[in-house]
Structure formats: structure tokens, C-alpha cells
Amino acid sequence: MSELQQRIFTVTQSDAGVRLDKFLSTQMPDFSRSEIQRFDVVRTPAGPVKMSERVRVGDVYRVDIPAPVTTDATAAGAPDFDLDILYEDDDIIVINKPRGVVMYPSAGNHSGTLVQNILAHTHLSALGGATRPGVVHRLDKDTSGVMVFAKSDAAYRELVKTFAAHDLTRKYVTFVWGLPNWESADITGNIARSSRNRQKMTMVKTGGKPAHTEVTVADTWSRSRVSLLRCRLLTGRTHQIRVHLSVHGFPVLCDPVYGRGATRLGSVRNPELLEFLREHNGQMLHAEVLEFNHPTTGVPMHFKSRMPDDMQELKAILDDAQYA
């Protein structure tokens, strides 16, 4: 394990009068201001300081930086399922998440989570917190697909910036009810938590957060009135694709929250399709493509995962019904 690091900084005229935490963040750009606020800082020879104080010309500050902390893989116990690892190095690990798996421990989900299974394989950056180490983005429990996790602290910081700036490409594939009369569409509309049901998100005319989804039609099955859409996220709001598509009349198949399944099943005439829709758990939504620059090397990274078995089964049923 690395030993504690110590750095010394002297205030010059150009920095005089700024807050101490801001001064230190300019001197140590590899750390966020929230991280710096947790470091031990001393003004010599006066002693301990407050981060809110204003620095003066000639002030000398000593910063004690603790050794990087990562979560211990050996503490996670045995894995609950085999990981589908698409890529791994010292800084990141890219996983093809299965449907039905919760991201990290929470109320009612204390074991069998994706994070716990990754920890049984390797370590993750502790900067995400005790229950969310290395987590820089998330997928819903019943959404499958490509995800990246940070193993090093440096990777965590850069990936958080990348996702916040939407400086990456995220593409999804989904089966929806309905037959669009267009080949592509831009869907925009602010998304906020529903005031009626706090477990749901909704589009709002005022407030909320801006959301933007690009949608293209990949395939259609006219007899079943089902379409396959590809969606690119330009923002990353909770339930964004599911909300945007549902509001515009194309709810995701098997989506228990936004799918309006009960009102749609009555129109299904194919017995095999009807059985699939009634018995399947989890929305037909898959994170197919993830592209970003490597957080420490800057090398462009591209990952694509094929549709999971259940979505391929659904496609086969739709194909058979279309040409029966």
C-alpha cells in the first residue's frame, strides 16, 4: 500500500485573497475540491486551518494526502453469478450486465448485486462510497448491457467528469409497442420525479432536468404492431428512454412501470407472443453500445454487446408471427 504523501504550497500574488480550498484545487488539479476538503491541511507555522479562510501572499500550506483506498476484493465473498467481462485493466473494468441484477446494495437488496460480484473478482475505487465503489453510472435492475466501473481513483474522477459532460456515446436497443410513421426522431422534454408516485419519473413542462433522446427505427413487425428501436442518449436521466418513448406512444415491451401492458395484451393474437409477454419479467431494453475515451490513457474505447437471449427469443417469435 502507498504511504501518505505530503505536499507544500506557497501563496503568490496571483492567488492572494481566494479561498483556501479553491487555491489548493488549482495547485492539485488531480483531486476534486470535495476530496481536498477531507485532507489534513496545516499553515506553517500557525497550525490547522479552515478551508473557508482567504490565503495571503507568502502563506505556506502543508497538505497530507492519505494513501489511495480501494475496496478489498477478498471481503466480498463468493460471487453469485459469472461476470461477463468485456475489458479490464488497472483503471477500469467493463461489464455486460445481465437483466434482473441490482447495481449495488440497498434496502431490500443486500446481496447478489453487480458491485458485490465485481468485488469478488477485483477491487474498485472507494471514491464512489461504501455501497457504490467505482460506480460512475447505472442501469435499472431489469435493463441489461454495457457498463464501465472505475478501479483506480484517477479513473473514477475522470469518468465522473466524462458522464457529467455527456462526452461519450451510449446507444440502446429496445422493443416497443406501436409502429412509428417516421424513420428517426429527436425526443426532448424535461424529466422529473412524479409527484403522485415517487418511484416513477415523468415529463414536465416546467422544472425537472433537460433530457434528449435520438431514436431510429431498426425493424417493425406490422402483424404484431411491435417495433425495434435504437436510442442514443444525449443526456442521462433516470428512466429516460422508458419515459420518453412511453409519453410519445411507444412504451417498452414488458415494462411494468411505463409499458401499459394490460391495455396492450388484449390485442395480441399470437399465442407464443402472448405467453412470452405474460410470463417475462423485465423491460425489453438493452444498453448495446458504450464509447468513451479511456480515463487515464485517453485512448478511444468502443464496446458493443449483442442482445441478450430473451430479446433474441422475442425477435424470433415476432419473425415467426410476421410470416406465419
Short mmCIF file of C-alpha atoms in Angstrom, two decimals:
data_model
loop_
_atom_site.label_atom_id
_atom_site.label_comp_id
_atom_site.label_asym_id
_atom_site.label_seq_id
_atom_site.Cartn_x
_atom_site.Cartn_y
_atom_site.Cartn_z
CA MET A 1 0.00 0.00 0.00
CA SER A 2 1.27 3.51 -0.82
CA GLU A 3 2.42 5.71 2.05
CA LEU A 4 0.94 9.08 2.94
CA GLN A 5 2.07 11.86 0.59
CA GLN A 6 2.94 15.38 1.70
CA ARG A 7 2.93 18.50 -0.48
CA ILE A 8 3.95 22.07 0.29
CA PHE A 9 2.47 25.14 -1.44
CA THR A 10 3.37 28.83 -1.10
CA VAL A 11 0.83 31.53 -1.97
CA THR A 12 1.91 34.03 -4.62
CA GLN A 13 0.43 37.40 -5.52
CA SER A 14 -1.76 35.90 -8.27
CA ASP A 15 -3.59 33.69 -5.74
CA ALA A 16 -3.88 36.11 -2.84
CA GLY A 17 -7.40 36.58 -1.46
CA VAL A 18 -9.01 33.35 -2.77
CA ARG A 19 -10.49 30.67 -0.52
CA LEU A 20 -8.03 28.08 0.67
CA ASP A 21 -9.94 25.15 -0.87
CA LYS A 22 -10.01 26.92 -4.25
CA PHE A 23 -6.28 27.72 -4.02
CA LEU A 24 -5.45 24.10 -3.25
CA SER A 25 -7.70 22.79 -6.06
CA THR A 26 -5.73 24.87 -8.58
CA GLN A 27 -2.47 23.52 -7.15
CA MET A 28 -3.73 19.91 -7.19
CA PRO A 29 -5.96 19.54 -10.27
CA ASP A 30 -5.82 15.75 -9.98
CA PHE A 31 -8.10 15.97 -6.91
CA SER A 32 -11.65 17.31 -6.63
CA ARG A 33 -12.42 20.08 -4.14
CA SER A 34 -14.54 17.69 -2.05
CA GLU A 35 -11.57 15.32 -1.78
CA ILE A 36 -9.20 18.15 -0.81
CA GLN A 37 -11.57 19.21 1.96
CA ARG A 38 -11.00 15.83 3.59
CA PHE A 39 -7.20 16.16 3.58
CA ASP A 40 -5.21 17.34 6.61
CA VAL A 41 -4.01 20.88 5.84
CA VAL A 42 -1.70 22.96 8.03
CA ARG A 43 -0.49 26.55 7.58
CA THR A 44 3.08 26.67 8.80
CA PRO A 45 3.91 27.56 11.44
CA ALA A 46 0.43 28.65 12.62
CA GLY A 47 -1.21 25.17 12.62
CA PRO A 48 -4.61 23.82 11.48
CA VAL A 49 -6.75 25.91 9.16
CA LYS A 50 -10.30 26.23 7.80
CA MET A 51 -10.92 25.69 4.12
CA SER A 52 -13.05 28.82 4.00
CA GLU A 53 -10.20 31.14 5.01
CA ARG A 54 -8.62 33.52 2.50
CA VAL A 55 -4.99 32.94 1.60
CA ARG A 56 -2.35 35.68 1.78
CA VAL A 57 0.89 36.25 -0.10
CA GLY A 58 3.69 34.24 1.48
CA ASP A 59 1.44 31.80 3.36
CA VAL A 60 2.85 28.27 3.29
CA TYR A 61 0.50 25.29 3.47
CA ARG A 62 1.36 21.65 4.08
CA VAL A 63 -1.12 19.11 2.73
CA ASP A 64 -1.11 15.49 3.93
CA ILE A 65 -2.64 13.24 1.28
CA PRO A 66 -3.65 9.79 2.52
CA ALA A 67 -2.77 6.71 0.52
CA PRO A 68 -5.39 5.79 -2.11
CA VAL A 69 -8.03 3.44 -0.78
CA THR A 70 -9.70 0.75 -2.87
CA THR A 71 -12.27 -1.77 -1.82
CA ASP A 72 -10.92 -5.20 -0.99
CA ALA A 73 -11.95 -7.96 -3.36
CA THR A 74 -11.39 -10.61 -0.71
CA ALA A 75 -14.04 -9.06 1.54
CA ALA A 76 -16.87 -9.51 -0.93
CA GLY A 77 -17.27 -13.25 -0.55
CA ALA A 78 -18.14 -15.74 -3.26
CA PRO A 79 -19.78 -14.42 -6.46
CA ASP A 80 -23.47 -15.14 -7.11
CA PHE A 81 -23.09 -15.35 -10.90
CA ASP A 82 -20.35 -15.36 -13.52
CA LEU A 83 -19.32 -11.93 -14.73
CA ASP A 84 -19.36 -11.23 -18.46
CA ILE A 85 -16.18 -9.11 -18.60
CA LEU A 86 -15.72 -7.21 -21.86
CA TYR A 87 -12.48 -5.44 -20.85
CA GLU A 88 -10.30 -4.92 -17.80
CA ASP A 89 -7.05 -3.14 -16.90
CA ASP A 90 -5.62 -1.44 -13.81
CA ASP A 91 -8.02 1.51 -14.09
CA ILE A 92 -11.38 0.25 -15.37
CA ILE A 93 -13.49 -2.84 -15.81
CA VAL A 94 -16.25 -3.07 -18.44
CA ILE A 95 -19.10 -5.49 -17.76
CA ASN A 96 -22.05 -6.81 -19.76
CA LYS A 97 -24.71 -6.54 -17.06
CA PRO A 98 -27.42 -9.24 -17.05
CA ARG A 99 -31.09 -8.39 -16.70
CA GLY A 100 -32.60 -8.81 -13.23
CA VAL A 101 -29.46 -7.83 -11.31
CA VAL A 102 -29.42 -4.84 -8.94
CA MET A 103 -26.48 -2.47 -9.26
CA TYR A 104 -25.41 -2.18 -5.60
CA PRO A 105 -26.72 -3.00 -2.10
CA SER A 106 -29.76 -1.04 -0.96
CA ALA A 107 -32.87 -1.52 1.14
CA GLY A 108 -34.31 -4.91 0.24
CA ASN A 109 -31.26 -5.85 -1.86
CA HIS A 110 -28.41 -6.79 0.43
CA SER A 111 -26.70 -9.45 -1.68
CA GLY A 112 -26.29 -10.69 -5.22
CA THR A 113 -25.66 -7.20 -6.61
CA LEU A 114 -23.42 -6.41 -9.56
CA VAL A 115 -20.96 -4.44 -7.44
CA GLN A 116 -20.59 -7.28 -4.95
CA ASN A 117 -19.90 -9.74 -7.75
CA ILE A 118 -17.27 -7.43 -9.25
CA LEU A 119 -15.65 -7.10 -5.82
CA ALA A 120 -15.42 -10.87 -5.61
CA HIS A 121 -13.30 -10.64 -8.75
CA THR A 122 -11.26 -7.45 -8.26
CA HIS A 123 -11.07 -4.16 -6.35
CA LEU A 124 -12.93 -0.94 -7.18
CA SER A 125 -12.24 2.71 -6.36
CA ALA A 126 -13.65 3.63 -2.96
CA LEU A 127 -14.44 7.17 -4.10
CA GLY A 128 -17.96 6.17 -5.03
CA GLY A 129 -18.72 5.44 -1.38
CA ALA A 130 -19.05 2.34 0.77
CA THR A 131 -22.01 0.84 -1.11
CA ARG A 132 -21.24 2.25 -4.58
CA PRO A 133 -17.46 1.83 -5.06
CA GLY A 134 -16.35 2.55 -8.59
CA VAL A 135 -19.89 3.34 -9.79
CA VAL A 136 -19.96 6.23 -12.29
CA HIS A 137 -23.30 5.45 -14.00
CA ARG A 138 -26.11 2.98 -13.55
CA LEU A 139 -28.62 0.76 -15.30
CA ASP A 140 -32.01 -0.22 -13.92
CA LYS A 141 -32.30 -3.69 -12.40
CA ASP A 142 -34.15 -5.04 -15.43
CA THR A 143 -32.05 -3.31 -18.09
CA SER A 144 -29.10 -5.28 -19.44
CA GLY A 145 -25.97 -4.16 -21.24
CA VAL A 146 -22.57 -2.50 -21.24
CA MET A 147 -21.30 -0.73 -18.11
CA VAL A 148 -17.94 0.67 -17.01
CA PHE A 149 -16.68 0.77 -13.41
CA ALA A 150 -13.63 2.59 -12.04
CA LYS A 151 -10.88 0.55 -10.36
CA SER A 152 -8.50 3.44 -9.68
CA ASP A 153 -9.26 6.79 -8.07
CA ALA A 154 -7.85 8.65 -11.08
CA ALA A 155 -10.19 6.74 -13.41
CA TYR A 156 -13.14 7.45 -11.14
CA ARG A 157 -12.55 11.20 -11.21
CA GLU A 158 -12.19 11.33 -14.99
CA LEU A 159 -15.17 9.07 -15.69
CA VAL A 160 -17.39 11.18 -13.43
CA LYS A 161 -16.38 14.24 -15.48
CA THR A 162 -17.00 12.36 -18.74
CA PHE A 163 -20.53 11.30 -17.79
CA ALA A 164 -21.37 14.72 -16.33
CA ALA A 165 -20.32 16.40 -19.59
CA HIS A 166 -22.06 13.69 -21.68
CA ASP A 167 -18.74 13.35 -23.52
CA LEU A 168 -19.39 9.76 -24.58
CA THR A 169 -21.72 7.65 -26.71
CA ARG A 170 -24.47 5.48 -25.21
CA LYS A 171 -26.76 3.52 -27.52
CA TYR A 172 -29.64 1.24 -26.52
CA VAL A 173 -31.86 -1.19 -28.38
CA THR A 174 -35.46 -1.80 -27.33
CA PHE A 175 -38.69 -3.48 -28.42
CA VAL A 176 -41.71 -1.19 -28.18
CA TRP A 177 -45.44 -1.25 -28.82
CA GLY A 178 -46.51 0.61 -31.92
CA LEU A 179 -45.43 1.30 -35.50
CA PRO A 180 -43.79 4.72 -35.97
CA ASN A 181 -44.61 6.62 -39.17
CA TRP A 182 -41.10 8.06 -39.13
CA GLU A 183 -37.58 6.62 -39.56
CA SER A 184 -35.90 8.77 -36.91
CA ALA A 185 -36.91 11.27 -34.27
CA ASP A 186 -35.44 13.62 -31.68
CA ILE A 187 -37.30 13.42 -28.38
CA THR A 188 -36.74 16.22 -25.89
CA GLY A 189 -38.55 17.06 -22.70
CA ASN A 190 -37.62 17.71 -19.09
CA ILE A 191 -37.90 14.75 -16.72
CA ALA A 192 -38.72 14.91 -13.01
CA ARG A 193 -39.88 12.54 -10.30
CA SER A 194 -43.64 12.06 -10.31
CA SER A 195 -45.50 13.87 -7.52
CA ARG A 196 -48.09 11.06 -7.48
CA ASN A 197 -45.70 8.11 -7.40
CA ARG A 198 -42.16 8.73 -6.15
CA GLN A 199 -40.99 5.50 -7.79
CA LYS A 200 -41.82 6.88 -11.24
CA MET A 201 -40.39 9.62 -13.42
CA THR A 202 -42.46 11.81 -15.71
CA MET A 203 -42.09 14.51 -18.36
CA VAL A 204 -42.84 18.02 -17.09
CA LYS A 205 -43.41 21.37 -18.76
CA THR A 206 -41.56 23.28 -16.04
CA GLY A 207 -38.78 22.22 -13.70
CA GLY A 208 -37.09 18.85 -13.84
CA LYS A 209 -33.92 18.22 -15.82
CA PRO A 210 -33.49 18.55 -19.60
CA ALA A 211 -33.48 15.21 -21.44
CA HIS A 212 -32.71 14.41 -25.07
CA THR A 213 -33.01 11.05 -26.84
CA GLU A 214 -32.27 10.31 -30.51
CA VAL A 215 -34.40 7.44 -31.84
CA THR A 216 -34.17 5.44 -35.08
CA VAL A 217 -36.37 2.59 -36.30
CA ALA A 218 -34.40 -0.63 -36.77
CA ASP A 219 -37.24 -3.04 -37.61
CA THR A 220 -41.03 -3.37 -37.47
CA TRP A 221 -43.50 -6.27 -37.24
CA SER A 222 -46.80 -4.96 -38.60
CA ARG A 223 -48.89 -8.01 -37.69
CA SER A 224 -47.86 -7.79 -34.04
CA ARG A 225 -47.67 -3.98 -34.08
CA VAL A 226 -44.25 -4.07 -32.45
CA SER A 227 -41.08 -2.17 -33.42
CA LEU A 228 -37.38 -2.43 -32.66
CA LEU A 229 -35.86 0.97 -31.93
CA ARG A 230 -32.31 2.11 -31.38
CA CYS A 231 -31.90 5.02 -28.98
CA ARG A 232 -28.93 7.25 -28.34
CA LEU A 233 -28.81 9.12 -25.05
CA LEU A 234 -27.69 12.74 -25.31
CA THR A 235 -28.38 13.12 -21.60
CA GLY A 236 -28.61 10.53 -18.85
CA ARG A 237 -31.75 10.98 -16.76
CA THR A 238 -33.35 8.28 -14.64
CA HIS A 239 -35.64 6.07 -16.79
CA GLN A 240 -35.06 8.50 -19.68
CA ILE A 241 -35.68 6.15 -22.62
CA ARG A 242 -38.62 4.42 -20.95
CA VAL A 243 -40.30 7.75 -20.11
CA HIS A 244 -39.64 9.45 -23.45
CA LEU A 245 -40.90 6.52 -25.52
CA SER A 246 -43.95 5.88 -23.35
CA VAL A 247 -45.06 9.52 -23.40
CA HIS A 248 -44.80 9.55 -27.21
CA GLY A 249 -46.91 6.41 -27.60
CA PHE A 250 -44.25 3.72 -27.92
CA PRO A 251 -43.92 2.08 -24.48
CA VAL A 252 -41.21 -0.56 -23.99
CA LEU A 253 -42.46 -4.14 -24.03
CA CYS A 254 -42.64 -5.87 -20.63
CA ASP A 255 -42.02 -2.59 -18.80
CA PRO A 256 -44.05 -2.94 -15.59
CA VAL A 257 -43.91 0.79 -14.81
CA TYR A 258 -44.36 2.62 -18.12
CA GLY A 259 -45.31 -0.20 -20.52
CA ARG A 260 -49.12 -0.10 -20.27
CA GLY A 261 -49.01 -3.86 -20.79
CA ALA A 262 -52.50 -4.64 -19.51
CA THR A 263 -54.12 -2.47 -22.16
CA ARG A 264 -51.97 -3.92 -24.96
CA LEU A 265 -52.18 -7.66 -24.31
CA GLY A 266 -55.82 -7.82 -25.40
CA SER A 267 -54.78 -7.09 -28.98
CA VAL A 268 -52.16 -9.87 -29.17
CA ARG A 269 -53.44 -12.78 -31.25
CA ASN A 270 -50.27 -14.90 -31.49
CA PRO A 271 -50.28 -17.46 -28.63
CA GLU A 272 -46.50 -17.73 -28.41
CA LEU A 273 -46.04 -13.97 -28.25
CA LEU A 274 -48.83 -13.65 -25.69
CA GLU A 275 -47.22 -16.29 -23.48
CA PHE A 276 -43.84 -14.56 -23.69
CA LEU A 277 -45.28 -11.17 -22.76
CA ARG A 278 -47.31 -12.55 -19.86
CA GLU A 279 -44.52 -14.59 -18.32
CA HIS A 280 -41.47 -12.42 -18.93
CA ASN A 281 -40.13 -10.13 -16.21
CA GLY A 282 -38.14 -7.04 -17.11
CA GLN A 283 -38.39 -4.42 -19.85
CA MET A 284 -37.03 -5.26 -23.30
CA LEU A 285 -34.27 -2.65 -23.12
CA HIS A 286 -30.56 -3.29 -23.60
CA ALA A 287 -27.52 -0.96 -23.40
CA GLU A 288 -25.91 -2.05 -26.65
CA VAL A 289 -23.01 0.37 -27.22
CA LEU A 290 -20.71 2.35 -24.93
CA GLU A 291 -17.94 4.55 -26.33
CA PHE A 292 -15.63 6.83 -24.34
CA ASN A 293 -12.01 7.88 -24.08
CA HIS A 294 -10.02 5.84 -21.59
CA PRO A 295 -9.91 7.89 -18.37
CA THR A 296 -6.13 7.69 -17.91
CA THR A 297 -4.66 6.98 -21.38
CA GLY A 298 -7.16 8.94 -23.48
CA VAL A 299 -7.39 6.08 -25.98
CA PRO A 300 -10.84 5.80 -27.63
CA MET A 301 -12.72 2.75 -26.32
CA HIS A 302 -15.64 1.03 -28.09
CA PHE A 303 -17.78 -1.73 -26.60
CA LYS A 304 -20.82 -3.46 -28.06
CA SER A 305 -22.82 -6.35 -26.63
CA ARG A 306 -25.34 -8.44 -28.51
CA MET A 307 -28.95 -8.54 -27.45
CA PRO A 308 -29.49 -10.93 -24.51
CA ASP A 309 -31.12 -14.30 -25.05
CA ASP A 310 -34.61 -13.17 -24.02
CA MET A 311 -34.63 -10.32 -26.54
CA GLN A 312 -33.37 -12.64 -29.27
CA GLU A 313 -36.12 -15.09 -28.34
CA LEU A 314 -38.68 -12.29 -28.66
CA LYS A 315 -37.31 -11.35 -32.08
CA ALA A 316 -37.62 -14.94 -33.26
CA ILE A 317 -41.24 -15.08 -32.06
CA LEU A 318 -42.04 -11.82 -33.87
CA ASP A 319 -40.38 -13.06 -37.06
CA ASP A 320 -42.37 -16.30 -37.00
CA ALA A 321 -45.63 -14.44 -36.32
CA GLN A 322 -44.96 -11.98 -39.14
CA TYR A 323 -44.56 -14.64 -41.80
CA ALA A 324 -46.87 -17.33 -40.46
#
